[in-house]
Amino acid sequence: MQHLLDVSLFSSMIRMVAPILLAALGGAICSRVGLFNVGLEGFVLVGAFSAIVGNFYTGNVWAAVLIAVAVTMLFSLIFAYISIHLQANVIVVGISFNFLALGLTAFSLRAIFHVKGAFYDKNMIGLPKWDIPFIKDIPVVGDIISGHSPLVYLAFILVFVLQYFLFKSVLGFRLVAVGENPVASKSIGIKVNRMQYLAVLICGVLCGLAGAQLSLGQVTMFTEGMTAGRGFIALVATMLGQANPIGVMASSLLFGLMDAFSIRLQGFSLPTHFTQMLPYVVTLLAMLFFRRSNYLADAQKANGSSR
Amino acid sequence: MLKSRFPISAWVQPLLAVIIGLIGGAIAISLIGGSVIDTYAQMWKGAFGNFFFITNTLTRATPLILVGLGVSIAFRAGFFNMGSEGQMILGALSSAMIAIYLPGPALFKLLAAILGGIIAGGIWSAFAGWLDAKFRMNLIITTLLMNYIAALFAGYMVAYPFKDKTGSAALAQTMMIEKGVWLPKLFQGMSIHGGFIIAIALAVLLYLFVKYTVAGYEIRMLGYNPLFAGYGGVNRGKVMLASMFASGGFAGLAGAIEVLGMQYRYTDGMITNPGYAWSGIMATLLSGAHPLGTAIAAVLLAALQTGGMGVERNTSIPLEISSVIQSLLILFVTAKFSYTLWKRRKGGKGDAASS
Amino acid sequence: MLLQMRQITKTYGNLTANSNVDFSLRQGEIHALVGENGAGKTTLMRILYGMEQPTAGDILLNGKEVAFSNPTDAIRHRIGMVHQHFMLFPSFTVAENIVIGNEPKSGLKFDRKKAVKQVEALCAQYRLPIDPNKKVADIPLGMQQRVEILKVLYQGADVIILDEPTGVLTPLEAKELLVIMRNLANQGKSFIIITHKLHEVMEIADRVTVLRDGKVTGELDAGATNVEELSKLMVGRDLLPTNKSDVRLGETVLQVKDVSIMGGKGKPVLDKVSFHVKAGEIVGIAGISGNGQSELIQAISGLQFIDHGEIRLLGDNLKGRSVREIRDIGLSHVPEDRYQWGAAKEGTVLENGTMGHHRTTSRKGFLQGKELRQMVDGFIQQFQIKAGSQDAKVKYLSGGNLQKLIVAREIAQKQPFLIAAEPTRGVDIGAMELIHEELLRKRDEQGAILLVSSELTEILKLSDRIIVMYEGRIAGEISAENATEEQISLWMAGGVSHA
Amino acid sequence: KTDTAAPAAEATKAATAKSDKKVILITPEKIGLNPFFAQEDEGVKKAGQEFGITVKTVESTDASAIEQNLRAAVADNYDLIITSSFESEDALKKVAAENPKKSFAIIDTVVDLPNVRSVVFREHEASYLLGAAAGLATKKNVVGMVAALDIPLIKKYTVGFQEGLKATNPNAKFIVNYVGSFTDPAKAKELALTQFSQGADFIAAASAVGDLGVFEAAKEKGFFTSGQDIDRTVTDPQHIVLSQLKGTDAVAYQTVKDFVNGSFKFGSVDYGLKEDGVGLTFVTKDSKSTLSPFIGQDVVTKVKAIRDDIVSGKVKVENPVK
Ligand SMILES: Nc1ncnc2c1ncn2[C@@H]1O[C@H](COP(=O)(O)OP(=O)(O)OP(=O)(O)O)[C@@H](O)[C@H]1O
Ligand SMILES: Nc1ncnc2c1ncn2[C@@H]1O[C@H](COP(=O)(O)OP(=O)(O)OP(=O)(O)O)[C@@H](O)[C@H]1O
Ligand SMILES: [Mg+2]
Ligand SMILES: [Mg+2]
């Protein structure tokens, strides 16, 4: 029992949550402009793959992160073009993007590295682990908070950056406005399309970072389908946090904590299947507190008013 | 004037989309040095090459049609049911268990197994609806999360208490259902089975239901504007529970039919791995939740998959690329090319609220 | 001439919304644009504001040809528009709604404090007081209208287009708005106002342009014309005064007793309201909107629970009854907000016309498609609804035409009791006459009607008995013969009842 | 995908006559995810090269595709159709029964039909050896295992391992954690780290692609680990100190060879320690890498004795999935 809650549980949770949090923030920005992005899983996978390609060819982990971000942005631009300009159903586009990413990365793995399934290289160096001065010396807290990859810290910093961006900056204000009422936004000359492009591109950046954290921070390798459903968990965190960066962080952490906790519960005579359910069940229960707005209000918003 | 515009975009648009999708795929193929014509020929052959392959495609389309129909009911009523996977899993599991353990004559077992699948899927789905109606829990999240719970639960059931202990016993699966309880195959030596007939019949029935019945009308209006429906005397809570039950029931039926017509047992992962639920959701969205359109879109998606298998078998194009071509095709099929081009030409802007 | 629109034509498919329209505006004038529903007024103004591109024709500003491909272009040329439907962000504050698009910044930051200051200054300058920190969702419609005007002024517009600005305003609010417009015009702003209320035109406009079926049928100086001439130009025929026959009261149809509904803030939104409606009479409920009328309507029609009291329809207690049951007992209902409650925008004309008839016009659970089609055809004929076809989506209908469809649908339910809330909101005078006649006919056929309207003239014209609501209570009740505009206005403003 | 051998180059080798037989391997999953299938593919290809016959590999996307691919292979007139794993069992049963004239083979499970040759492995015997070695080598008496999924198949690894561990070190604590996926190295790594923090000094990897994550954790934290299927010690002999072996490639190769030579027999063939179909590095097969001092020659000797006991039948390792 002493192993149920310990330092490594929390520090593992923070690491595991980082890619989910980054992707969920991306999802939140998209949902702020009215695009429900179910393609997060694919975006992150592309990010993870391009990070490894970048690392292998440049030998520089920072260049690799940049390449991951750039490639995922490019990918997200296609997403934006098809769903905004060609007005395709955004959910269909998202689902197809997940398949596309899976096929494309598996194929490129073969084309670039001539391997199937997984690529790793002994000479490849992953993201460094940063010790934070002072904090690292605090007994328990230090062990939990210190010693993660820079992208983990970036993820948590970005929560507040995005919170500021959305609710304090001019651009963020317009972005939120577009999601709130696109017709009204258009009527005062806000480029709705441009805002949506911007949001999807930001999402691309965030998912690129999420992928890089996964393939260079958590481990230093790429394997087919290594996102293993994290994109969908991110989607849930996006919605549960009501597309609010801090809310998204809270729900990601809740999920991460329960996930880490469920690992500890394995082997305590409960069947594994049930311990693995824990994070999902707890997230469901958490929805009792994060309720969505009344459908009446939604409907009123959707139908406008006749004067 | 709206009338005259509709048929143009209704025909030009998907046609153009398919053409552009094929061009996109062709670029992908030539990039890896494959023969475009050969690849597409193999794709066509794999999907519709001869009677055998056509029935193969229709077999694969069967669960997609049913799941798609289910999603479309909820969608029509304004609810986005992302839980088809979990509903399908529970439907498959329950029907396998009923078919194996229920005593009685074979036909009775078969009917009970089908019904059991519908009810299991329906209840799981209606539960999510109830959570929404009662506790205002976002349906998209609950249905998504409940997929994981259903998959893990079913995984446990077949890995432990109801595991098949005959044979090699290495897979998490139920025992095989006795032969009498199988859904009949339509043709000797082909995989297509009675489930396909059921799926097509239901697509037609659902089309008639949505278009011509009072309940169908109420569902549509609820989907358009819940306030309007409420004002007209439609009880949102009731319609929500009913449509979510029906929606999950269709998914459950899809699972049951996959068990009774194809696999003859429930195996862990048999629903999740082929991605039936996601394809079904896509079929619905591609067709704008039109029941007959959903069936057609499902066949199209299935054809892309079986065609992809043909490409895999008969060309040197790697498997991964055929899935890339598939997703490219789907991407472009959904895009509204002609409409956008039409708009551009006209120089007109979006259809902002007009008064 | 400040602005000229020359030979503007706009077609949607094979429907011509504007046909060779000439329109001009002088510096500092108030120019009214009038016409029947669907005549093409909004379309013309959307073209001017860059939201639509004309199929043919051109626009001259200060004699120079201009082309607006989107609202930004128009705003840059100092043209602003207040739309027929609010273009506001309900969850944002007043200040945010006003400055959006041209926000004060410090660096990348949206300087909300400065925004509030600027809005306060703007309010002071034009004498349009408003609390900039309130959420738009929490302020009354009249105030929302003011936000729209302030927004346009903030953008620096010199030409201000107002599309049916008084449609939802109370008479008092409407009067205020007209005063504001005149003040601004005196300060050099120019106005184009679209309205169906011809008395407003006579009161405020310098010039009038009349549209019918997308064509200009007249351009007149307001001083040289009158309501009759205008309405003839609009409708193409003379309007006959409506005659009201004597009341023949039947039994009590609706009985409302001590009904209370608690509001969110501890203050009741309905406070012990009691009244009744008998067969063969029209009871008018007057009052500034937001004084409990909406809640009352919703309570009667089963869309809202009541905390206290009792409502009986034809003797049946409505407590715990669903909307459907209440409709089956004998209710039909023209809702106050046609887009929120009255229609499904994505639905077709046929689908929207079917609501409420779908259960009665059915056999064994199947809709009787043919009969429904005939019925809706009847609505279109009788109310001259301009709709491409029965299969056209309702979102493409002009506001007034949709309103007519809803009224037609509800009257055709042939129920003993009808709630008619703002039945003529946004409809042209011709259609208004028609709707009024239909309501009176229903009354004469021993129907019971509860008329809720913010138009005092409408209340006075149609009602047999008038109830005035103020802050959730009945401030006064008076019979039509004894009613005076002054008395009712006093009650509406919260004056003490001496009835 | 079609690899036709260049007969000229191979002519010297060709003791066996060039044959016009066509052999197809149908994997039940994509090869990428599983070294097991990759080895089959290699084995079949090698045989194709050597004997100058047409061989082809087709990957299936999911369970329902297996049956379709089998049927298509029958239609395309392949002489020998090889498939593998439990997932193909049902499909093969149907297709083989319907085509009694065709020859089939299935690797890693049994299909009891007259025209099917089945090859199975007794992995649990190798797992037992691995567990025994871990029990002997551990210094902290805590041993871990990161497994893929909690499904019967994996029990061959977890249970066999545990039995072996108990046999040599009854006091050792055994921690198993499941990743919940075959393709999640990040989570597998976290699980290994967790087990390490719980005191394990040897953590066996049995999580398919996830194994790579476990290896990485071992390298980072300095604990010891082991691989699966092929000799993984070569990548990092300092930390990956053992590897459980499964001779899939040899079996696939042998199957094709028998077929070409005409020595092909239907029925079931069983490969365990005795037949050298499964094994453990250093114990049953030498490795290119040097033995880690953590294991030490002493342990290897003791485990070799256990192997002999299993081969001789003195120690019986139950198949946990029966
Ligand atoms: N392919 C593209 N890639 C990137 N950005 C694009 C692309 N196409 C368009 N955009 C950007 O999107 C903006 C809006 O495009 P478009 O002209 O179609 O919309 P609009 O209807 O004018 O916008 P709105 O009416 O919302 O102001 C353009 O100004 C352009 O900057
Ligand atoms: N986007 C559109 N697509 C098709 N038809 C349209 C569109 N917008 C307007 N119309 C049609 O153009 C005609 C003119 O509409 P408009 O909104 O200009 O009328 P209006 O004079 O403003 O009427 P109201 O007084 O009812 O507001 C109507 O018949 C309407 O149905
Ligand atoms: Mg209009
Ligand atoms: Mg208008």
mmCIF file with all atom_site columns, N, CA and C in Angstrom, chain B residues 1-2 212-214 217-218 220-221 224-225 227-228 230-233 347 351-355, chain C residues 12 14 42 46 84 327 333 340-343 351 355 358-359 365 367 395 397-399 409-410:
data_model
loop_
_atom_site.group_PDB
_atom_site.id
_atom_site.type_symbol
_atom_site.label_atom_id
_atom_site.label_alt_id
_atom_site.label_comp_id
_atom_site.label_asym_id
_atom_site.label_entity_id
_atom_site.label_seq_id
_atom_site.pdbx_PDB_ins_code
_atom_site.Cartn_x
_atom_site.Cartn_y
_atom_site.Cartn_z
_atom_site.occupancy
_atom_site.B_iso_or_equiv
_atom_site.pdbx_formal_charge
_atom_site.auth_seq_id
_atom_site.auth_comp_id
_atom_site.auth_asym_id
_atom_site.auth_atom_id
_atom_site.pdbx_PDB_model_num
ATOM 1   N N  . MET B 1 1   ? -35.786 29.190 -56.997 1.00 0.00 ? 1   MET B N  1
ATOM 2   C CA . MET B 1 1   ? -34.392 29.400 -57.401 1.00 0.00 ? 1   MET B CA 1
ATOM 3   C C  . MET B 1 1   ? -33.480 28.474 -56.634 1.00 0.00 ? 1   MET B C  1
ATOM 4   N N  . LEU B 1 2   ? -33.910 28.150 -55.423 1.00 0.00 ? 2   LEU B N  1
ATOM 5   C CA . LEU B 1 2   ? -33.085 27.233 -54.646 1.00 0.00 ? 2   LEU B CA 1
ATOM 6   C C  . LEU B 1 2   ? -33.140 25.862 -55.285 1.00 0.00 ? 2   LEU B C  1
ATOM 7   N N  . TYR B 1 212 ? -41.507 10.121 -43.521 1.00 0.00 ? 212 TYR B N  1
ATOM 8   C CA . TYR B 1 212 ? -42.960 10.080 -43.623 1.00 0.00 ? 212 TYR B CA 1
ATOM 9   C C  . TYR B 1 212 ? -43.711 9.912  -42.314 1.00 0.00 ? 212 TYR B C  1
ATOM 10  N N  . THR B 1 213 ? -43.022 9.649  -41.219 1.00 0.00 ? 213 THR B N  1
ATOM 11  C CA . THR B 1 213 ? -43.800 9.422  -40.003 1.00 0.00 ? 213 THR B CA 1
ATOM 12  C C  . THR B 1 213 ? -43.796 10.660 -39.114 1.00 0.00 ? 213 THR B C  1
ATOM 13  N N  . VAL B 1 214 ? -44.767 10.673 -38.223 1.00 0.00 ? 214 VAL B N  1
ATOM 14  C CA . VAL B 1 214 ? -44.885 11.768 -37.268 1.00 0.00 ? 214 VAL B CA 1
ATOM 15  C C  . VAL B 1 214 ? -43.647 11.806 -36.376 1.00 0.00 ? 214 VAL B C  1
ATOM 16  N N  . TYR B 1 217 ? -40.707 13.147 -38.166 1.00 0.00 ? 217 TYR B N  1
ATOM 17  C CA . TYR B 1 217 ? -40.812 14.604 -38.285 1.00 0.00 ? 217 TYR B CA 1
ATOM 18  C C  . TYR B 1 217 ? -40.354 15.269 -36.993 1.00 0.00 ? 217 TYR B C  1
ATOM 19  N N  . GLU B 1 218 ? -40.826 14.736 -35.875 1.00 0.00 ? 218 GLU B N  1
ATOM 20  C CA . GLU B 1 218 ? -40.462 15.343 -34.591 1.00 0.00 ? 218 GLU B CA 1
ATOM 21  C C  . GLU B 1 218 ? -38.957 15.261 -34.352 1.00 0.00 ? 218 GLU B C  1
ATOM 22  N N  . ARG B 1 220 ? -36.625 15.188 -36.639 1.00 0.00 ? 220 ARG B N  1
ATOM 23  C CA . ARG B 1 220 ? -35.954 16.149 -37.503 1.00 0.00 ? 220 ARG B CA 1
ATOM 24  C C  . ARG B 1 220 ? -36.043 17.559 -36.936 1.00 0.00 ? 220 ARG B C  1
ATOM 25  N N  . MET B 1 221 ? -37.241 17.916 -36.477 1.00 0.00 ? 221 MET B N  1
ATOM 26  C CA . MET B 1 221 ? -37.410 19.280 -35.968 1.00 0.00 ? 221 MET B CA 1
ATOM 27  C C  . MET B 1 221 ? -36.576 19.496 -34.708 1.00 0.00 ? 221 MET B C  1
ATOM 28  N N  . TYR B 1 224 ? -33.183 20.252 -35.813 1.00 0.00 ? 224 TYR B N  1
ATOM 29  C CA . TYR B 1 224 ? -33.036 21.588 -36.384 1.00 0.00 ? 224 TYR B CA 1
ATOM 30  C C  . TYR B 1 224 ? -32.989 22.653 -35.298 1.00 0.00 ? 224 TYR B C  1
ATOM 31  N N  . ASN B 1 225 ? -33.963 22.595 -34.418 1.00 0.00 ? 225 ASN B N  1
ATOM 32  C CA . ASN B 1 225 ? -34.071 23.620 -33.381 1.00 0.00 ? 225 ASN B CA 1
ATOM 33  C C  . ASN B 1 225 ? -34.868 23.075 -32.209 1.00 0.00 ? 225 ASN B C  1
ATOM 34  N N  . LEU B 1 227 ? -35.746 24.326 -29.483 1.00 0.00 ? 227 LEU B N  1
ATOM 35  C CA . LEU B 1 227 ? -36.747 25.227 -28.912 1.00 0.00 ? 227 LEU B CA 1
ATOM 36  C C  . LEU B 1 227 ? -38.036 25.152 -29.723 1.00 0.00 ? 227 LEU B C  1
ATOM 37  N N  . PHE B 1 228 ? -37.886 25.155 -31.029 1.00 0.00 ? 228 PHE B N  1
ATOM 38  C CA . PHE B 1 228 ? -39.032 25.069 -31.922 1.00 0.00 ? 228 PHE B CA 1
ATOM 39  C C  . PHE B 1 228 ? -39.778 23.758 -31.678 1.00 0.00 ? 228 PHE B C  1
ATOM 40  N N  . GLY B 1 230 ? -39.751 21.946 -28.982 1.00 0.00 ? 230 GLY B N  1
ATOM 41  C CA . GLY B 1 230 ? -40.377 21.992 -27.665 1.00 0.00 ? 230 GLY B CA 1
ATOM 42  C C  . GLY B 1 230 ? -41.666 22.793 -27.712 1.00 0.00 ? 230 GLY B C  1
ATOM 43  N N  . TYR B 1 231 ? -41.622 23.889 -28.414 1.00 0.00 ? 231 TYR B N  1
ATOM 44  C CA . TYR B 1 231 ? -42.785 24.752 -28.560 1.00 0.00 ? 231 TYR B CA 1
ATOM 45  C C  . TYR B 1 231 ? -43.908 24.012 -29.284 1.00 0.00 ? 231 TYR B C  1
ATOM 46  N N  . GLY B 1 232 ? -43.525 23.145 -30.212 1.00 0.00 ? 232 GLY B N  1
ATOM 47  C CA . GLY B 1 232 ? -44.533 22.394 -30.951 1.00 0.00 ? 232 GLY B CA 1
ATOM 48  C C  . GLY B 1 232 ? -45.004 21.141 -30.235 1.00 0.00 ? 232 GLY B C  1
ATOM 49  N N  . GLY B 1 233 ? -44.515 20.918 -29.002 1.00 0.00 ? 233 GLY B N  1
ATOM 50  C CA . GLY B 1 233 ? -45.010 19.793 -28.226 1.00 0.00 ? 233 GLY B CA 1
ATOM 51  C C  . GLY B 1 233 ? -44.143 18.551 -28.292 1.00 0.00 ? 233 GLY B C  1
ATOM 52  N N  . GLY B 1 347 ? -18.680 35.499 -57.269 1.00 0.00 ? 347 GLY B N  1
ATOM 53  C CA . GLY B 1 347 ? -18.145 36.571 -56.447 1.00 0.00 ? 347 GLY B CA 1
ATOM 54  C C  . GLY B 1 347 ? -18.971 36.773 -55.199 1.00 0.00 ? 347 GLY B C  1
ATOM 55  N N  . ASP B 1 351 ? -23.385 32.385 -46.886 1.00 0.00 ? 351 ASP B N  1
ATOM 56  C CA . ASP B 1 351 ? -24.824 32.583 -46.706 1.00 0.00 ? 351 ASP B CA 1
ATOM 57  C C  . ASP B 1 351 ? -25.114 33.082 -45.304 1.00 0.00 ? 351 ASP B C  1
ATOM 58  N N  . ALA B 1 352 ? -24.660 34.262 -45.043 1.00 0.00 ? 352 ALA B N  1
ATOM 59  C CA . ALA B 1 352 ? -24.905 34.846 -43.740 1.00 0.00 ? 352 ALA B CA 1
ATOM 60  C C  . ALA B 1 352 ? -26.410 34.995 -43.544 1.00 0.00 ? 352 ALA B C  1
ATOM 61  N N  . ALA B 1 353 ? -26.791 35.134 -42.308 1.00 0.00 ? 353 ALA B N  1
ATOM 62  C CA . ALA B 1 353 ? -28.213 35.187 -41.988 1.00 0.00 ? 353 ALA B CA 1
ATOM 63  C C  . ALA B 1 353 ? -28.914 36.215 -42.863 1.00 0.00 ? 353 ALA B C  1
ATOM 64  N N  . SER B 1 354 ? -29.905 35.766 -43.552 1.00 0.00 ? 354 SER B N  1
ATOM 65  C CA . SER B 1 354 ? -30.684 36.722 -44.327 1.00 0.00 ? 354 SER B CA 1
ATOM 66  C C  . SER B 1 354 ? -32.014 36.893 -43.632 1.00 0.00 ? 354 SER B C  1
ATOM 67  N N  . SER B 1 355 ? -32.654 37.975 -43.919 1.00 0.00 ? 355 SER B N  1
ATOM 68  C CA . SER B 1 355 ? -33.870 38.206 -43.164 1.00 0.00 ? 355 SER B CA 1
ATOM 69  C C  . SER B 1 355 ? -35.075 38.023 -44.041 1.00 0.00 ? 355 SER B C  1
ATOM 70  N N  . TYR C 2 12  ? -30.780 36.185 -56.859 1.00 0.00 ? 12  TYR C N  1
ATOM 71  C CA . TYR C 2 12  ? -30.390 34.919 -56.209 1.00 0.00 ? 12  TYR C CA 1
ATOM 72  C C  . TYR C 2 12  ? -30.953 33.819 -57.093 1.00 0.00 ? 12  TYR C C  1
ATOM 73  N N  . ASN C 2 14  ? -32.831 32.410 -59.802 1.00 0.00 ? 14  ASN C N  1
ATOM 74  C CA . ASN C 2 14  ? -33.730 33.126 -60.697 1.00 0.00 ? 14  ASN C CA 1
ATOM 75  C C  . ASN C 2 14  ? -34.711 34.026 -59.951 1.00 0.00 ? 14  ASN C C  1
ATOM 76  N N  . THR C 2 42  ? -33.610 44.967 -47.235 1.00 0.00 ? 42  THR C N  1
ATOM 77  C CA . THR C 2 42  ? -32.413 44.493 -46.543 1.00 0.00 ? 42  THR C CA 1
ATOM 78  C C  . THR C 2 42  ? -31.321 44.156 -47.552 1.00 0.00 ? 42  THR C C  1
ATOM 79  N N  . ARG C 2 46  ? -27.598 45.529 -47.577 1.00 0.00 ? 46  ARG C N  1
ATOM 80  C CA . ARG C 2 46  ? -26.453 44.619 -47.430 1.00 0.00 ? 46  ARG C CA 1
ATOM 81  C C  . ARG C 2 46  ? -25.448 44.822 -48.559 1.00 0.00 ? 46  ARG C C  1
ATOM 82  N N  . GLN C 2 84  ? -30.942 44.094 -39.189 1.00 0.00 ? 84  GLN C N  1
ATOM 83  C CA . GLN C 2 84  ? -32.299 43.719 -38.786 1.00 0.00 ? 84  GLN C CA 1
ATOM 84  C C  . GLN C 2 84  ? -32.241 42.710 -37.636 1.00 0.00 ? 84  GLN C C  1
ATOM 85  N N  . ARG C 2 327 ? -51.493 21.623 -25.909 1.00 0.00 ? 327 ARG C N  1
ATOM 86  C CA . ARG C 2 327 ? -51.931 21.880 -27.282 1.00 0.00 ? 327 ARG C CA 1
ATOM 87  C C  . ARG C 2 327 ? -53.147 21.024 -27.619 1.00 0.00 ? 327 ARG C C  1
ATOM 88  N N  . HIS C 2 333 ? -50.446 29.004 -30.686 1.00 0.00 ? 333 HIS C N  1
ATOM 89  C CA . HIS C 2 333 ? -49.520 29.947 -30.069 1.00 0.00 ? 333 HIS C CA 1
ATOM 90  C C  . HIS C 2 333 ? -48.599 30.552 -31.125 1.00 0.00 ? 333 HIS C C  1
ATOM 91  N N  . GLN C 2 340 ? -36.219 31.889 -32.552 1.00 0.00 ? 340 GLN C N  1
ATOM 92  C CA . GLN C 2 340 ? -35.907 30.978 -31.456 1.00 0.00 ? 340 GLN C CA 1
ATOM 93  C C  . GLN C 2 340 ? -36.965 29.914 -31.267 1.00 0.00 ? 340 GLN C C  1
ATOM 94  N N  . TRP C 2 341 ? -38.189 30.330 -31.180 1.00 0.00 ? 341 TRP C N  1
ATOM 95  C CA . TRP C 2 341 ? -39.243 29.374 -30.850 1.00 0.00 ? 341 TRP C CA 1
ATOM 96  C C  . TRP C 2 341 ? -40.105 29.000 -32.045 1.00 0.00 ? 341 TRP C C  1
ATOM 97  N N  . GLY C 2 342 ? -40.223 29.913 -32.977 1.00 0.00 ? 342 GLY C N  1
ATOM 98  C CA . GLY C 2 342 ? -41.268 29.746 -33.970 1.00 0.00 ? 342 GLY C CA 1
ATOM 99  C C  . GLY C 2 342 ? -40.898 28.968 -35.213 1.00 0.00 ? 342 GLY C C  1
ATOM 100 N N  . ALA C 2 343 ? -39.611 28.716 -35.413 1.00 0.00 ? 343 ALA C N  1
ATOM 101 C CA . ALA C 2 343 ? -39.240 28.118 -36.690 1.00 0.00 ? 343 ALA C CA 1
ATOM 102 C C  . ALA C 2 343 ? -37.948 27.335 -36.580 1.00 0.00 ? 343 ALA C C  1
ATOM 103 N N  . GLU C 2 351 ? -41.975 22.054 -43.887 1.00 0.00 ? 351 GLU C N  1
ATOM 104 C CA . GLU C 2 351 ? -41.728 21.493 -42.550 1.00 0.00 ? 351 GLU C CA 1
ATOM 105 C C  . GLU C 2 351 ? -42.125 22.473 -41.459 1.00 0.00 ? 351 GLU C C  1
ATOM 106 N N  . MET C 2 355 ? -45.633 22.101 -38.357 1.00 0.00 ? 355 MET C N  1
ATOM 107 C CA . MET C 2 355 ? -45.575 21.949 -36.894 1.00 0.00 ? 355 MET C CA 1
ATOM 108 C C  . MET C 2 355 ? -46.943 22.171 -36.249 1.00 0.00 ? 355 MET C C  1
ATOM 109 N N  . HIS C 2 358 ? -48.819 18.239 -37.433 1.00 0.00 ? 358 HIS C N  1
ATOM 110 C CA . HIS C 2 358 ? -48.251 16.948 -37.827 1.00 0.00 ? 358 HIS C CA 1
ATOM 111 C C  . HIS C 2 358 ? -48.929 15.767 -37.157 1.00 0.00 ? 358 HIS C C  1
ATOM 112 N N  . ARG C 2 359 ? -49.469 15.984 -35.965 1.00 0.00 ? 359 ARG C N  1
ATOM 113 C CA . ARG C 2 359 ? -50.140 14.855 -35.318 1.00 0.00 ? 359 ARG C CA 1
ATOM 114 C C  . ARG C 2 359 ? -51.573 14.714 -35.801 1.00 0.00 ? 359 ARG C C  1
ATOM 115 N N  . GLY C 2 365 ? -49.719 7.139  -37.561 1.00 0.00 ? 365 GLY C N  1
ATOM 116 C CA . GLY C 2 365 ? -48.327 7.526  -37.339 1.00 0.00 ? 365 GLY C CA 1
ATOM 117 C C  . GLY C 2 365 ? -47.627 8.045  -38.580 1.00 0.00 ? 365 GLY C C  1
ATOM 118 N N  . LEU C 2 367 ? -47.395 10.828 -41.680 1.00 0.00 ? 367 LEU C N  1
ATOM 119 C CA . LEU C 2 367 ? -47.850 12.157 -42.072 1.00 0.00 ? 367 LEU C CA 1
ATOM 120 C C  . LEU C 2 367 ? -48.666 12.039 -43.356 1.00 0.00 ? 367 LEU C C  1
ATOM 121 N N  . LYS C 2 395 ? -34.666 29.722 -43.837 1.00 0.00 ? 395 LYS C N  1
ATOM 122 C CA . LYS C 2 395 ? -33.670 30.748 -43.532 1.00 0.00 ? 395 LYS C CA 1
ATOM 123 C C  . LYS C 2 395 ? -33.506 31.731 -44.679 1.00 0.00 ? 395 LYS C C  1
ATOM 124 N N  . LEU C 2 397 ? -36.123 32.988 -46.217 1.00 0.00 ? 397 LEU C N  1
ATOM 125 C CA . LEU C 2 397 ? -37.299 33.850 -46.243 1.00 0.00 ? 397 LEU C CA 1
ATOM 126 C C  . LEU C 2 397 ? -36.979 35.178 -45.582 1.00 0.00 ? 397 LEU C C  1
ATOM 127 N N  . SER C 2 398 ? -37.589 36.246 -46.065 1.00 0.00 ? 398 SER C N  1
ATOM 128 C CA . SER C 2 398 ? -37.428 37.505 -45.346 1.00 0.00 ? 398 SER C CA 1
ATOM 129 C C  . SER C 2 398 ? -38.211 37.408 -44.047 1.00 0.00 ? 398 SER C C  1
ATOM 130 N N  . GLY C 2 399 ? -37.784 38.215 -43.081 1.00 0.00 ? 399 GLY C N  1
ATOM 131 C CA . GLY C 2 399 ? -38.357 38.117 -41.740 1.00 0.00 ? 399 GLY C CA 1
ATOM 132 C C  . GLY C 2 399 ? -39.877 38.167 -41.727 1.00 0.00 ? 399 GLY C C  1
ATOM 133 N N  . ARG C 2 409 ? -49.973 29.331 -39.761 1.00 0.00 ? 409 ARG C N  1
ATOM 134 C CA . ARG C 2 409 ? -49.922 27.997 -39.199 1.00 0.00 ? 409 ARG C CA 1
ATOM 135 C C  . ARG C 2 409 ? -50.719 27.909 -37.901 1.00 0.00 ? 409 ARG C C  1
ATOM 136 N N  . GLU C 2 410 ? -50.565 28.903 -37.055 1.00 0.00 ? 410 GLU C N  1
ATOM 137 C CA . GLU C 2 410 ? -51.208 28.815 -35.742 1.00 0.00 ? 410 GLU C CA 1
ATOM 138 C C  . GLU C 2 410 ? -52.704 29.079 -35.825 1.00 0.00 ? 410 GLU C C  1
#
